[in-house]
Short mmCIF file of C-alpha atoms in Angstrom, two decimals:
data_model
loop_
_atom_site.label_atom_id
_atom_site.label_comp_id
_atom_site.label_asym_id
_atom_site.label_seq_id
_atom_site.Cartn_x
_atom_site.Cartn_y
_atom_site.Cartn_z
CA UNK E 1 -3.10 162.85 9.34
CA UNK E 2 0.64 163.15 8.97
CA UNK E 3 2.96 160.78 10.80
CA UNK E 4 6.59 161.62 11.48
CA UNK E 5 9.47 159.39 12.51
CA UNK E 6 12.93 160.75 13.27
CA UNK E 7 16.17 158.83 13.04
CA UNK E 8 19.90 159.41 12.82
CA UNK E 9 20.75 160.65 16.28
CA UNK E 10 23.74 159.43 18.22
CA UNK E 11 26.81 160.22 20.26
CA UNK E 12 29.58 162.12 18.48
CA UNK E 13 32.56 164.25 19.35
CA UNK E 14 32.66 167.99 18.92
CA UNK E 15 33.39 168.93 15.32
CA UNK E 16 31.73 165.84 13.88
CA UNK E 17 28.68 165.65 11.63
CA UNK E 18 25.34 163.87 11.81
CA UNK E 19 22.41 163.68 9.47
CA UNK E 20 18.95 163.40 10.96
CA UNK E 21 16.05 162.06 8.93
CA UNK E 22 12.34 162.74 9.30
CA UNK E 23 10.26 160.16 7.47
CA UNK E 24 6.78 161.45 6.70
CA UNK E 25 3.72 159.37 5.91
CA UNK E 26 -0.02 159.72 5.82
CA UNK E 27 -1.91 162.66 4.40
CA UNK E 28 0.78 165.22 3.53
CA UNK E 29 -1.12 167.14 0.84
CA UNK E 30 -1.99 170.03 3.16
CA UNK E 31 1.43 170.18 4.81
CA UNK E 32 2.86 173.69 4.44
CA UNK E 33 6.20 173.05 6.04
CA UNK E 34 8.35 170.75 8.12
CA UNK E 35 10.57 171.94 10.91
CA UNK E 36 13.21 170.68 13.27
CA UNK E 37 13.19 171.63 16.91
CA UNK E 38 15.38 170.59 19.80
CA UNK E 39 15.05 170.36 23.53
CA UNK E 40 17.98 170.16 25.89
CA UNK E 41 17.53 168.88 29.47
CA UNK E 42 15.82 171.50 31.59
CA UNK E 43 15.25 173.86 28.68
CA UNK E 44 12.39 174.86 26.45
CA UNK E 45 11.97 173.26 23.04
CA UNK E 46 13.48 175.64 20.50
CA UNK E 47 13.34 176.16 16.78
CA UNK E 48 16.30 174.88 14.74
CA UNK E 49 15.36 174.85 11.06
CA UNK E 50 12.37 174.60 8.76
CA UNK E 51 11.59 174.10 5.11
CA UNK E 52 8.55 175.39 3.27
CA UNK E 53 7.36 172.70 0.91
CA UNK E 54 5.35 174.32 -1.87
CA UNK E 55 7.48 177.37 -2.45
CA UNK E 56 10.95 176.29 -1.47
CA UNK E 57 12.39 178.31 1.35
CA UNK E 58 14.56 177.45 4.32
CA UNK E 59 14.75 179.03 7.73
CA UNK E 60 17.39 178.63 10.43
CA UNK E 61 17.97 179.75 13.96
CA UNK E 62 20.99 181.99 14.43
CA UNK E 63 22.69 179.36 16.56
CA UNK E 64 22.86 176.82 13.71
CA UNK E 65 23.00 179.02 10.63
CA UNK E 66 26.01 178.10 8.51
CA UNK E 67 26.44 174.73 10.23
CA UNK E 68 23.09 172.96 9.70
CA UNK E 69 21.25 172.42 6.42
CA UNK E 70 17.66 171.31 6.00
CA UNK E 71 16.67 169.54 2.80
CA UNK E 72 14.01 167.26 1.39
CA UNK E 73 13.74 164.19 -0.81
CA UNK E 74 10.20 164.05 -2.14
CA UNK E 75 10.71 160.60 -3.64
CA UNK E 76 11.48 159.27 -0.16
CA UNK E 77 9.02 161.51 1.70
CA UNK E 78 11.88 162.49 3.94
CA UNK E 79 13.21 165.74 5.33
CA UNK E 80 16.83 165.81 6.44
CA UNK E 81 18.83 167.91 8.85
CA UNK E 82 22.53 167.82 8.04
CA UNK E 83 24.45 168.95 11.09
CA UNK E 84 28.11 169.87 10.67
CA UNK E 85 30.69 171.23 13.10
CA UNK E 86 28.67 169.99 16.03
CA UNK E 87 29.22 171.59 19.41
CA UNK E 88 28.46 170.32 22.92
CA UNK E 89 25.69 172.91 23.14
CA UNK E 90 23.93 171.14 20.27
CA UNK E 91 23.23 168.24 22.63
CA UNK E 92 19.46 167.75 22.80
CA UNK E 93 16.53 165.65 21.73
CA UNK E 94 15.68 166.64 18.17
CA UNK E 95 12.11 166.60 16.94
CA UNK E 96 10.63 167.07 13.51
CA UNK E 97 7.20 168.58 13.16
CA UNK E 98 4.74 169.36 10.39
CA UNK E 99 2.36 172.25 9.97
CA UNK E 100 -0.40 173.31 7.62
CA UNK E 101 -0.04 176.94 8.73
CA UNK E 102 2.38 179.78 8.22
CA UNK E 103 4.88 180.71 10.89
CA UNK E 104 7.48 178.02 10.37
CA UNK E 105 9.80 179.32 13.08
CA UNK E 106 7.06 179.26 15.72
CA UNK E 107 6.63 176.13 17.80
CA UNK E 108 2.91 176.69 18.38
CA UNK E 109 2.22 176.70 14.63
CA UNK E 110 3.01 173.01 14.33
CA UNK E 111 0.26 170.42 14.36
CA UNK E 112 2.09 167.13 14.39
CA UNK E 113 5.28 166.01 16.10
CA UNK E 114 7.55 163.01 15.96
CA UNK E 115 8.89 161.29 19.05
CA UNK E 116 12.39 162.64 18.71
CA UNK E 117 15.92 161.38 18.33
CA UNK E 118 18.72 162.05 20.76
CA UNK E 119 21.91 163.84 19.80
CA UNK E 120 24.82 163.98 22.22
CA UNK E 121 27.97 165.91 21.41
CA UNK E 122 30.95 165.31 23.68
CA UNK E 123 33.73 167.85 24.13
#
């Protein structure tokens, strides 16, 4: 089983940058992809970005495309989410998730979730 731990959240001003980390451990051989999702208060959890592990490909939601970058460091078993030009509407709890199935932009495709890290962007 895969275990995921997020870190790197915090309170920043609009326009600032943050880098979130998702440390993976456990049995990752069958992991097809890792994604980042976010959930703002009172809203549904939504897709942010994902990376396909065995045949490199990246996917982004329209709301973060051009500002956020997902990447991986296999030596550290870590997936990152670099967030630039942050906006107040990016405020949410951010979760990383792993899946052994296709459909990396679909929340229901993910098997395993971390506990989340909070990002707050002030105006």
